[in-house]
Short mmCIF file of C-alpha atoms and ligand atoms in Angstrom, two decimals:
data_model
loop_
_atom_site.label_atom_id
_atom_site.label_comp_id
_atom_site.label_asym_id
_atom_site.label_seq_id
_atom_site.Cartn_x
_atom_site.Cartn_y
_atom_site.Cartn_z
CA UNK A 1135 -34.81 -75.33 -2.32
CA UNK A 1136 -35.51 -78.37 -0.21
CA UNK A 1137 -33.33 -78.63 2.85
CA UNK A 1138 -31.46 -81.80 3.60
CA UNK A 1139 -33.67 -82.56 6.58
CA UNK A 1140 -36.84 -82.19 4.53
CA UNK A 1141 -35.33 -84.34 1.82
CA UNK A 1142 -34.46 -87.09 4.26
CA UNK A 1143 -38.05 -87.09 5.44
CA UNK A 1144 -39.24 -87.43 1.86
CA UNK A 1145 -36.88 -90.35 1.48
CA UNK A 1146 -38.41 -92.01 4.51
CA UNK A 1147 -41.92 -91.28 3.32
CA UNK A 1148 -41.34 -93.27 0.12
CA UNK A 1149 -39.89 -96.20 2.06
CA UNK A 1150 -42.31 -98.96 1.00
CA UNK A 1151 -41.48 -98.50 -2.69
CA UNK A 1152 -38.22 -97.66 -4.35
CA UNK A 1153 -38.48 -94.04 -5.47
CA UNK A 1154 -38.07 -94.89 -9.14
CA UNK A 1155 -41.23 -96.98 -9.05
CA UNK A 1156 -43.28 -93.78 -8.82
CA UNK A 1157 -42.00 -92.60 -12.14
CA UNK A 1158 -45.35 -91.12 -13.11
CA UNK A 1159 -45.11 -88.60 -10.32
CA UNK A 1160 -43.27 -85.36 -10.60
CA UNK A 1161 -39.95 -85.74 -8.80
CA UNK A 1162 -39.89 -83.73 -5.61
CA UNK A 1163 -36.30 -82.69 -6.07
CA UNK A 1164 -35.08 -80.34 -8.75
CA UNK A 1165 -31.52 -79.99 -9.86
CA UNK A 1166 -31.15 -76.90 -11.97
CA UNK A 1167 -27.99 -76.06 -13.87
CA UNK A 1168 -27.38 -72.40 -14.53
CA UNK A 1169 -25.06 -69.47 -14.28
CA UNK A 1170 -24.13 -68.23 -10.82
CA UNK A 1171 -21.36 -66.44 -8.97
CA UNK A 1172 -19.18 -67.89 -6.25
CA UNK A 1173 -16.63 -66.45 -3.87
CA UNK A 1174 -13.87 -68.90 -4.68
CA UNK A 1175 -11.02 -66.48 -4.01
CA UNK A 1176 -10.40 -64.58 -0.77
CA UNK A 1177 -13.02 -61.93 -0.08
CA UNK A 1178 -10.94 -58.99 -1.30
CA UNK A 1179 -11.22 -60.46 -4.83
CA UNK A 1180 -14.29 -60.40 -7.04
CA UNK A 1181 -16.67 -63.33 -7.19
CA UNK A 1182 -16.13 -65.85 -9.96
CA UNK A 1183 -18.80 -66.40 -12.61
CA UNK A 1184 -19.49 -70.15 -12.51
CA UNK A 1185 -21.96 -72.73 -13.81
CA UNK A 1186 -23.63 -74.36 -10.86
CA UNK A 1187 -26.34 -76.80 -9.79
CA UNK A 1188 -29.03 -75.06 -7.77
CA UNK A 1189 -26.90 -71.96 -7.68
CA UNK A 1190 -24.14 -73.27 -5.42
CA UNK A 1191 -20.63 -74.67 -5.71
CA UNK A 1192 -20.73 -77.59 -5.13
CA UNK A 1193 -24.35 -78.39 -6.03
CA UNK A 1194 -26.80 -79.48 -3.35
CA UNK A 1195 -25.67 -82.57 -1.43
CA UNK A 1196 -28.13 -85.24 -2.55
CA UNK A 1197 -28.85 -87.92 0.02
CA UNK A 1198 -30.84 -91.10 -0.18
CA UNK A 1199 -30.83 -94.49 1.47
CA UNK A 1200 -29.47 -97.74 0.17
CA UNK A 1201 -32.19 -99.38 -1.91
CA UNK A 1202 -34.46 -96.30 -1.98
CA UNK A 1203 -33.30 -94.98 -5.29
CA UNK A 1204 -33.38 -91.39 -6.40
CA UNK A 1205 -35.85 -89.33 -8.35
CA UNK A 1206 -35.23 -85.86 -9.53
CA UNK A 1207 -35.87 -83.43 -12.32
CA UNK A 1208 -32.87 -81.93 -14.02
CA UNK A 1209 -33.60 -78.51 -15.49
CA UNK A 1210 -31.12 -77.06 -17.89
CA UNK A 1211 -30.82 -73.32 -17.36
CA UNK A 1212 -27.54 -73.09 -19.24
CA UNK A 1213 -27.14 -71.62 -22.71
CA UNK A 1214 -25.90 -74.98 -23.99
CA UNK A 1215 -27.00 -78.63 -23.75
CA UNK A 1216 -26.07 -80.73 -20.72
CA UNK A 1217 -26.68 -84.04 -18.93
CA UNK A 1218 -26.08 -85.35 -15.40
CA UNK A 1219 -24.06 -88.46 -14.66
CA UNK A 1220 -24.28 -90.28 -11.29
CA UNK A 1221 -20.70 -91.36 -10.84
CA UNK A 1222 -20.28 -94.78 -9.27
CA UNK A 1223 -23.95 -95.68 -8.98
CA UNK A 1224 -24.78 -99.09 -10.43
CA UNK A 1225 -27.95 -97.78 -12.00
CA UNK A 1226 -30.17 -98.40 -15.00
CA UNK A 1227 -28.28 -97.70 -18.22
CA UNK A 1228 -30.72 -95.14 -19.61
CA UNK A 1229 -30.26 -93.05 -16.44
CA UNK A 1230 -26.47 -92.93 -16.67
CA UNK A 1231 -26.46 -89.48 -18.22
CA UNK A 1232 -23.82 -89.95 -20.89
CA UNK A 1233 -24.72 -87.68 -23.77
CA UNK A 1234 -24.48 -89.46 -27.11
CA UNK A 1235 -24.38 -92.95 -25.56
CA UNK A 1236 -27.23 -93.34 -23.07
CA UNK A 1237 -29.31 -90.24 -23.75
CA UNK A 1238 -29.65 -87.16 -25.91
CA UNK A 1239 -28.32 -84.03 -24.23
CA UNK A 1240 -30.93 -81.86 -22.55
CA UNK A 1241 -31.33 -78.65 -24.54
CA UNK A 1242 -31.25 -75.20 -22.92
CA UNK A 1243 -34.58 -74.62 -21.17
CA UNK A 1244 -35.34 -78.34 -21.29
CA UNK A 1245 -35.57 -80.90 -18.54
CA UNK A 1246 -35.02 -84.60 -17.95
CA UNK A 1247 -36.34 -86.75 -15.11
CA UNK A 1248 -33.80 -89.10 -13.62
CA UNK A 1249 -35.19 -92.06 -11.67
CA UNK A 1250 -32.62 -94.62 -10.67
CA UNK A 1251 -31.75 -97.34 -8.17
CA UNK A 1252 -29.17 -96.97 -5.44
CA UNK A 1253 -28.22 -100.57 -4.67
CA UNK A 1254 -24.98 -99.63 -2.90
CA UNK A 1255 -24.45 -97.43 0.12
CA UNK A 1256 -21.50 -95.08 0.01
CA UNK A 1257 -20.00 -91.84 -1.22
CA UNK A 1258 -20.83 -91.02 -4.82
CA UNK A 1259 -21.08 -87.83 -6.81
CA UNK A 1260 -22.79 -86.31 -9.78
CA UNK A 1261 -21.51 -84.14 -12.55
CA UNK A 1262 -22.14 -83.01 -16.07
CA UNK A 1263 -21.37 -85.60 -18.73
CA UNK A 1264 -21.69 -83.34 -21.73
CA UNK A 1265 -18.64 -81.31 -22.71
CA UNK A 1266 -17.53 -82.24 -19.22
CA UNK A 1267 -14.04 -80.80 -19.67
CA UNK A 1268 -15.60 -77.34 -19.68
CA UNK A 1269 -18.87 -77.85 -17.77
CA UNK A 1270 -17.14 -79.48 -14.80
CA UNK A 1271 -14.29 -76.98 -14.84
CA UNK A 1272 -16.97 -74.28 -14.54
CA UNK A 1273 -18.47 -75.95 -11.47
CA UNK A 1274 -21.13 -78.51 -12.45
CA UNK A 1275 -20.67 -81.16 -9.76
CA UNK A 1276 -22.02 -82.19 -6.37
CA UNK A 1277 -22.02 -85.04 -3.85
CA UNK A 1278 -24.48 -87.92 -3.87
CA UNK A 1279 -24.55 -89.80 -0.59
CA UNK A 1280 -26.26 -93.16 -0.25
CA UNK A 1281 -26.67 -93.90 3.42
CA UNK A 1282 -26.18 -97.34 4.90
CA UNK A 1283 -29.26 -99.03 6.33
CA UNK A 1284 -27.39 -98.89 9.60
CA UNK A 1285 -24.78 -96.18 9.32
CA UNK A 1286 -21.73 -96.27 11.58
CA UNK A 1287 -21.97 -94.09 14.68
CA UNK A 1288 -20.36 -90.71 14.05
CA UNK A 1289 -20.69 -87.26 15.56
CA UNK A 1290 -20.13 -85.47 12.29
CA UNK A 1291 -20.52 -86.51 8.65
CA UNK A 1292 -18.30 -84.23 6.59
CA UNK A 1293 -18.45 -84.32 2.79
CA UNK A 1294 -15.38 -82.65 1.25
CA UNK A 1295 -15.29 -82.01 -2.47
CA UNK A 1296 -11.83 -80.87 -3.46
CA UNK A 1297 -11.28 -78.94 -6.67
CA UNK A 1298 -8.59 -76.94 -8.34
CA UNK A 1299 -9.60 -74.03 -10.52
CA UNK A 1300 -7.69 -72.19 -13.15
CA UNK A 1301 -8.49 -68.59 -12.32
CA UNK A 1302 -7.31 -65.35 -13.86
CA UNK A 1303 -6.33 -62.17 -12.03
CA UNK A 1304 -9.88 -60.82 -12.60
CA UNK A 1305 -11.27 -63.88 -10.72
CA UNK A 1306 -12.73 -65.39 -13.89
CA UNK A 1307 -12.19 -68.98 -14.91
CA UNK A 1308 -9.57 -69.17 -17.61
CA UNK A 1309 -11.39 -70.26 -20.76
CA UNK A 1310 -8.58 -72.27 -22.35
CA UNK A 1311 -10.60 -75.46 -21.80
CA UNK A 1312 -9.49 -77.01 -25.06
CA UNK A 1313 -5.78 -76.27 -24.82
CA UNK A 1314 -3.97 -79.01 -26.72
CA UNK A 1315 -0.93 -78.31 -24.58
CA UNK A 1316 -2.90 -79.38 -21.48
CA UNK A 1317 -4.63 -82.22 -23.23
CA UNK A 1318 -1.49 -83.81 -24.61
CA UNK A 1319 0.22 -83.60 -21.21
CA UNK A 1320 -1.15 -84.11 -17.70
CA UNK A 1321 -4.44 -82.34 -18.36
CA UNK A 1322 -5.87 -79.07 -17.10
CA UNK A 1323 -4.46 -78.27 -13.70
CA UNK A 1324 -5.53 -75.31 -11.62
CA UNK A 1325 -3.93 -72.51 -9.66
CA UNK A 1326 -6.47 -72.21 -6.83
CA UNK A 1327 -7.78 -74.94 -4.55
CA UNK A 1328 -11.21 -75.06 -3.00
CA UNK A 1329 -12.92 -77.40 -0.56
CA UNK A 1330 -16.70 -77.39 -0.99
CA UNK A 1331 -16.40 -74.28 -3.13
CA UNK A 1332 -14.54 -72.28 -0.50
CA UNK A 1333 -10.94 -71.17 -0.97
CA UNK A 1334 -8.51 -73.00 1.26
CA UNK A 1335 -7.82 -69.76 3.13
CA UNK A 1336 -11.37 -69.96 4.49
CA UNK A 1337 -11.95 -73.72 4.64
CA UNK A 1338 -12.46 -74.09 8.37
CA UNK A 1339 -14.76 -76.26 10.44
CA UNK A 1340 -14.64 -76.47 14.20
CA UNK A 1341 -14.58 -79.88 15.85
CA UNK A 1342 -14.32 -81.27 19.35
CA UNK A 1343 -11.68 -83.40 20.93
CA UNK A 1344 -12.47 -87.12 20.81
CA UNK A 1345 -15.17 -86.43 18.28
CA UNK A 1346 -15.65 -89.13 15.68
CA UNK A 1347 -15.92 -87.78 12.18
CA UNK A 1348 -16.74 -89.47 8.91
CA UNK A 1349 -14.92 -87.68 6.12
CA UNK A 1350 -16.08 -88.29 2.58
CA UNK A 1351 -13.40 -86.98 0.27
CA UNK A 1352 -14.03 -86.57 -3.45
CA UNK A 1353 -11.51 -85.44 -6.04
CA UNK A 1354 -13.68 -83.40 -8.41
CA UNK A 1355 -10.76 -81.78 -10.23
CA UNK A 1356 -10.45 -81.83 -13.97
CA UNK A 1357 -7.13 -83.67 -14.05
CA UNK A 1358 -5.09 -83.25 -10.87
CA UNK A 1359 -4.08 -86.28 -8.85
CA UNK A 1360 -4.25 -85.39 -5.18
CA UNK A 1361 -1.95 -86.64 -2.47
CA UNK A 1362 -3.64 -85.96 0.87
CA UNK A 1363 -2.96 -86.53 4.54
CA UNK A 1364 -4.65 -85.75 7.83
CA UNK A 1365 -2.91 -84.36 10.86
CA UNK A 1366 -4.15 -84.23 14.44
CA UNK A 1367 -6.54 -87.10 14.21
CA UNK A 1368 -6.31 -90.85 14.02
CA UNK A 1369 -8.46 -93.08 12.00
CA UNK A 1370 -9.12 -95.58 9.28
CA UNK A 1371 -9.93 -95.69 5.62
CA UNK A 1372 -13.24 -97.54 5.49
CA UNK A 1373 -14.18 -97.29 1.81
CA UNK A 1374 -12.83 -96.45 -1.63
CA UNK A 1375 -15.10 -95.17 -4.39
CA UNK A 1376 -18.11 -95.82 -2.16
CA UNK A 1377 -17.32 -99.50 -1.61
CA UNK A 1378 -16.47 -100.68 1.92
CA UNK A 1379 -13.10 -102.26 2.60
CA UNK A 1380 -13.25 -105.76 4.11
CA UNK A 1381 -10.85 -104.53 6.76
CA UNK A 1382 -10.50 -100.83 7.56
CA UNK A 1383 -6.99 -99.56 6.79
CA UNK A 1384 -4.96 -97.40 9.15
CA UNK A 1385 -5.05 -93.85 7.89
CA UNK A 1386 -1.93 -92.66 6.08
CA UNK A 1387 -1.30 -90.95 2.78
CA UNK A 1388 -4.34 -90.86 0.52
CA UNK A 1389 -3.92 -90.68 -3.24
CA UNK A 1390 -7.03 -89.63 -5.13
CA UNK A 1391 -7.20 -89.60 -8.91
CA UNK A 1392 -9.92 -87.42 -10.44
CA UNK A 1393 -13.27 -89.08 -9.77
CA UNK A 1394 -12.04 -91.21 -6.87
CA UNK A 1395 -13.45 -91.05 -3.35
CA UNK A 1396 -12.35 -92.22 0.04
CA UNK A 1397 -14.33 -92.55 3.27
CA UNK A 1398 -12.39 -92.01 6.46
CA UNK A 1399 -13.55 -92.57 10.02
CA UNK A 1400 -11.39 -90.64 12.43
CA UNK A 1401 -11.20 -89.40 16.00
CA UNK A 1402 -9.94 -85.90 16.73
CA UNK A 1403 -7.01 -86.36 19.11
CA UNK A 1404 -5.14 -83.05 18.96
CA UNK A 1405 -5.93 -80.40 21.52
CA UNK A 1406 -5.69 -77.41 19.20
CA UNK A 1407 -6.31 -78.24 15.61
CA UNK A 1408 -6.62 -81.03 13.10
CA UNK A 1409 -5.80 -80.40 9.45
CA UNK A 1410 -6.25 -81.84 6.00
CA UNK A 1411 -3.07 -81.38 3.98
CA UNK A 1412 -2.23 -81.73 0.33
CA UNK A 1413 1.19 -82.28 -1.17
CA UNK A 1414 1.95 -79.50 -3.66
CA UNK A 1415 5.06 -78.47 -5.53
CA UNK A 1416 5.73 -76.00 -2.74
CA UNK A 1417 5.39 -78.60 0.00
CA UNK A 1418 2.46 -79.59 2.17
CA UNK A 1419 -0.40 -77.09 1.91
CA UNK A 1420 -3.19 -77.02 4.47
CA UNK A 1421 -6.44 -77.59 2.57
CA UNK A 1422 -8.73 -77.30 5.53
CA UNK A 1423 -8.37 -76.53 9.21
CA UNK A 1424 -10.40 -78.08 11.99
CA UNK A 1425 -9.90 -76.01 15.14
CA UNK A 1426 -10.65 -78.03 18.27
CA UNK A 1427 -13.19 -76.34 20.52
CA UNK A 1428 -14.25 -78.28 23.55
CA UNK A 1429 -14.55 -81.93 24.35
CA UNK A 1430 -16.96 -84.41 22.79
CA UNK A 1431 -16.29 -87.20 25.30
CA UNK A 1432 -13.65 -88.27 27.78
CA UNK A 1433 -12.00 -90.98 25.68
CA UNK A 1434 -12.17 -91.89 22.02
CA UNK A 1435 -14.61 -94.49 20.75
CA UNK A 1436 -13.59 -98.06 19.99
CA UNK A 1437 -12.16 -98.84 16.56
CA UNK A 1438 -14.94 -99.16 13.95
CA UNK A 1439 -16.28 -102.35 12.47
CA UNK A 1440 -16.01 -102.64 8.69
CA UNK A 1441 -19.03 -101.17 6.90
CA UNK A 1442 -21.51 -103.81 5.73
CA UNK A 1443 -20.58 -104.99 2.23
CA UNK A 1444 -22.65 -103.82 -0.73
CA UNK A 1445 -24.44 -106.44 -2.87
CA UNK A 1446 -21.74 -106.82 -5.52
CA UNK A 1447 -21.37 -110.08 -7.43
CA UNK A 1448 -18.41 -112.10 -6.14
CA UNK A 1449 -15.44 -112.61 -8.43
CA UNK A 1450 -14.96 -116.35 -8.87
CA UNK A 1451 -12.39 -118.35 -10.79
CA UNK A 1452 -10.74 -116.60 -13.71
CA UNK A 1453 -9.70 -119.85 -15.37
CA UNK A 1454 -12.03 -119.58 -18.36
CA UNK A 1455 -12.14 -115.83 -18.46
CA UNK A 1456 -10.71 -114.28 -21.59
CA UNK A 1457 -8.47 -111.26 -21.23
CA UNK A 1458 -9.38 -108.18 -23.25
CA UNK A 1459 -6.45 -105.86 -23.74
CA UNK A 1460 -6.85 -102.13 -23.51
CA UNK A 1461 -3.76 -100.49 -24.83
CA UNK A 1462 -3.53 -96.88 -23.70
CA UNK A 1463 -1.56 -94.84 -26.20
CA UNK A 1464 -0.59 -91.36 -27.29
CA UNK A 1465 -0.02 -88.04 -25.63
CA UNK A 1466 3.19 -86.06 -25.56
CA UNK A 1467 6.43 -88.06 -25.57
CA UNK A 1468 4.78 -91.33 -26.54
CA UNK A 1469 5.88 -91.90 -30.10
CA UNK A 1470 2.34 -92.67 -31.32
CA UNK A 1471 2.46 -92.23 -35.10
CA UNK A 1472 -1.18 -92.56 -36.06
CA UNK A 1473 -4.59 -93.73 -34.91
CA UNK A 1474 -8.03 -94.37 -36.35
CA UNK A 1475 -10.42 -91.48 -35.87
CA UNK A 1476 -14.03 -91.77 -37.07
CA UNK A 1477 -13.10 -94.74 -39.22
CA UNK A 1478 -10.03 -93.21 -40.88
CA UNK A 1479 -6.37 -93.78 -40.10
CA UNK A 1480 -4.85 -90.36 -39.41
CA UNK A 1481 -1.28 -89.27 -38.80
CA UNK A 1482 -0.38 -87.41 -35.62
CA UNK A 1483 -0.66 -83.97 -37.19
CA UNK A 1484 -4.12 -84.67 -38.62
CA UNK A 1485 -5.23 -86.16 -35.32
CA UNK A 1486 -4.11 -83.03 -33.53
CA UNK A 1487 -6.10 -80.86 -35.92
CA UNK A 1488 -9.16 -82.95 -34.97
CA UNK A 1489 -8.37 -82.32 -31.31
CA UNK A 1490 -7.23 -85.92 -30.79
CA UNK A 1491 -3.97 -86.97 -29.21
CA UNK A 1492 -4.72 -90.18 -27.28
CA UNK A 1493 -5.97 -93.60 -28.35
CA UNK A 1494 -7.18 -96.92 -26.96
CA UNK A 1495 -6.13 -99.91 -29.07
CA UNK A 1496 -5.26 -97.61 -31.96
CA UNK A 1497 -8.60 -95.81 -31.97
CA UNK A 1498 -8.89 -92.16 -30.94
CA UNK A 1499 -12.25 -91.06 -29.53
CA UNK A 1500 -15.42 -93.07 -29.33
CA UNK A 1501 -15.27 -96.22 -31.46
CA UNK A 1502 -18.38 -97.48 -33.20
CA UNK A 1503 -17.89 -100.94 -31.79
CA UNK A 1504 -17.46 -101.60 -28.07
CA UNK A 1505 -14.17 -102.68 -26.54
CA UNK A 1506 -15.97 -105.88 -25.63
CA UNK A 1507 -19.43 -107.38 -25.51
CA UNK A 1508 -20.22 -109.43 -22.42
CA UNK A 1509 -23.26 -111.56 -21.83
CA UNK A 1510 -25.03 -110.67 -18.65
CA UNK A 1511 -23.45 -112.11 -15.49
CA UNK A 1512 -20.29 -113.20 -17.23
CA UNK A 1513 -16.94 -112.28 -15.70
CA UNK A 1514 -14.90 -109.71 -17.59
CA UNK A 1515 -11.18 -109.21 -17.32
CA UNK A 1516 -9.55 -106.20 -18.94
CA UNK A 1517 -5.80 -105.79 -19.07
CA UNK A 1518 -5.07 -102.08 -19.17
CA UNK A 1519 -1.60 -101.17 -20.37
CA UNK A 1520 -0.58 -97.60 -19.89
CA UNK A 1521 1.85 -97.08 -22.72
CA UNK A 1522 1.93 -93.32 -22.31
CA UNK A 1523 4.17 -90.95 -20.42
CA UNK A 1524 1.40 -89.86 -18.03
CA UNK A 1525 -0.73 -91.36 -15.29
CA UNK A 1526 -4.43 -91.86 -16.04
CA UNK A 1527 -7.48 -92.45 -13.85
CA UNK A 1528 -9.60 -95.02 -15.66
CA UNK A 1529 -13.31 -95.02 -14.88
CA UNK A 1530 -15.89 -97.66 -15.77
CA UNK A 1531 -19.58 -96.78 -15.69
CA UNK A 1532 -22.34 -98.93 -14.20
CA UNK A 1533 -20.07 -101.42 -12.43
CA UNK A 1534 -17.36 -101.65 -9.84
CA UNK A 1535 -14.30 -103.78 -10.44
CA UNK A 1536 -11.33 -105.17 -8.58
CA UNK A 1537 -7.72 -105.23 -9.61
CA UNK A 1538 -6.07 -108.63 -9.87
CA UNK A 1539 -2.86 -108.01 -8.00
CA UNK A 1540 -1.35 -111.40 -8.65
CA UNK A 1541 -1.86 -111.59 -12.37
CA UNK A 1542 0.10 -114.80 -12.90
CA UNK A 1543 -2.57 -116.83 -11.15
CA UNK A 1544 -5.76 -117.94 -12.85
CA UNK A 1545 -7.51 -117.70 -9.55
CA UNK A 1546 -6.71 -114.36 -8.02
CA UNK A 1547 -4.69 -114.94 -4.88
CA UNK A 1548 -4.49 -111.26 -4.24
CA UNK A 1549 -7.12 -108.80 -5.28
CA UNK A 1550 -7.57 -105.08 -4.77
CA UNK A 1551 -10.55 -103.29 -3.25
CA UNK A 1552 -13.70 -102.60 -5.24
CA UNK A 1553 -13.35 -99.41 -7.24
CA UNK A 1554 -14.95 -97.55 -10.11
CA UNK A 1555 -11.87 -95.51 -10.99
CA UNK A 1556 -8.31 -96.82 -11.03
CA UNK A 1557 -5.13 -94.81 -11.24
CA UNK A 1558 -2.53 -96.25 -13.59
CA UNK A 1559 0.94 -94.82 -13.48
CA UNK A 1560 2.92 -94.41 -16.69
CA UNK A 1561 4.09 -97.76 -17.92
CA UNK A 1562 1.79 -99.60 -15.52
CA UNK A 1563 -0.22 -102.67 -16.45
CA UNK A 1564 -3.34 -103.42 -14.44
CA UNK A 1565 -5.87 -106.23 -14.81
CA UNK A 1566 -9.36 -105.41 -13.65
CA UNK A 1567 -12.15 -107.94 -13.19
CA UNK A 1568 -15.87 -107.57 -12.67
CA UNK A 1569 -19.09 -109.44 -13.18
CA UNK A 1570 -20.96 -107.75 -16.03
CA UNK A 1571 -24.34 -107.87 -14.32
CA UNK A 1572 -25.74 -104.56 -15.48
CA UNK A 1573 -27.05 -104.57 -19.06
CA UNK A 1574 -26.42 -101.64 -21.35
CA UNK A 1575 -23.74 -99.52 -22.93
CA UNK A 1576 -21.17 -98.42 -20.38
CA UNK A 1577 -18.47 -95.88 -20.92
CA UNK A 1578 -14.87 -96.66 -19.99
CA UNK A 1579 -12.68 -93.60 -20.07
CA UNK A 1580 -9.93 -91.59 -18.48
CA UNK A 1581 -11.38 -89.24 -15.86
CA UNK A 1582 -8.82 -86.61 -16.75
CA UNK A 1583 -11.42 -84.82 -18.75
CA UNK A 1584 -9.17 -83.34 -21.42
CA UNK A 1585 -7.69 -86.79 -22.04
CA UNK A 1586 -11.17 -88.20 -22.45
CA UNK A 1587 -12.07 -85.39 -24.85
CA UNK A 1588 -8.87 -85.92 -26.81
CA UNK A 1589 -9.35 -89.61 -27.42
CA UNK A 1590 -9.31 -91.71 -24.22
CA UNK A 1591 -12.73 -93.25 -24.26
CA UNK A 1592 -14.36 -96.46 -25.26
CA UNK A 1593 -17.34 -98.49 -24.11
CA UNK A 1594 -18.37 -101.90 -22.93
CA UNK A 1595 -21.61 -103.57 -23.94
CA UNK A 1596 -23.46 -105.89 -21.59
CA UNK A 1597 -26.23 -107.84 -23.31
CU1 C2O B 1723 -17.33 -89.28 -13.38
CU2 C2O B 1723 -17.77 -90.84 -17.14
O1 C2O B 1723 -17.62 -90.00 -15.31
CU1 CU B 1724 -5.74 -89.67 -18.83
#
């Protein structure tokens, strides 16, 4: 396996050309999916059989530079087909890794070469996009970091992938991946938390006082919404979903829906320990401990500048922009009577027997026609109405969008940060806008993977 240092050197070596331009060459990096074992639980328990990229949970941290792109060979060592999706990257459509929409799944023993652009710096991640509700719950995910051309000065760059697993007493992953009880409610939640594949009893990293750390937090869980907070340090949120904030935000509570990321720049100010905490039903649980050992410098560094903005198309006037409604329906306690599934109107009971329980605009599962067709570079506005009894994290592929916060105005007077995944509470209505500048077929779905599997997905076509 190529070490991170070696990989960075390779990245530099290909500097004059974007990596995807050398598509004739064999990619230097291999990402192999296969069976492995991981010590998720405390050491007195058995290891857990998992599915992993390059044998580890999480998979290898992939790093490249803004504009360099990424080239790698995916090898499928699983006993079933799979694909890899590069969550949040505004890449070429045929590299998006969505089985059945942008590519055929890679058969067991097969491989697929991914070559794609990385126009934006930031914190991204990769994961299976084939039977994701099971493949991701078994461990098929990893971080994908696109470094800024001039990264902010930090002493430590700490990627933290947070997951919750549903484990049995014998350490094995509970195989009730298709439970309709989970799917019709909040989704599959776990009973054991890990940070970077290590149980929270052992998630420890020593730091120094006045050290500046960049934390890159990713919620890789199947369905759980995470409410997080840091203790013993002070800092700023500098990016959401990879995209820099215009003005860094003072660090407070962080809510992460599945798929969402946050970048935090922080200085360790406590003398003994800093901690990452998560709100659970039993109160605040320490997810990770950062014991303070020694002094990095006498005083903390100056507050950071905002990260340089990524080259996203500016949102202009919305005056002539049509609104496309996306009505989110179904699930337990919603009163949905019926929906169209594979071209036929089915009652709730029939839908359930097809494994469907959610719908977008009256259609359960992937519709044959897109939610909307946009001509390239036109502005798209989607009004998402969550008419269900549960929150949902809505993810759009191939683009980032902003939420219009003042939706009465034709010209947004108040607009949210760039995101690729937006959390909508039950009953919430949210308008998102983006410039459809990336041609292709792009999935739009709930990132609670059981919800997606049970109906919450559609797609957007950019021509
Ligand atoms: Cu993170 Cu459609 O995926
Ligand atoms: Cu959902």
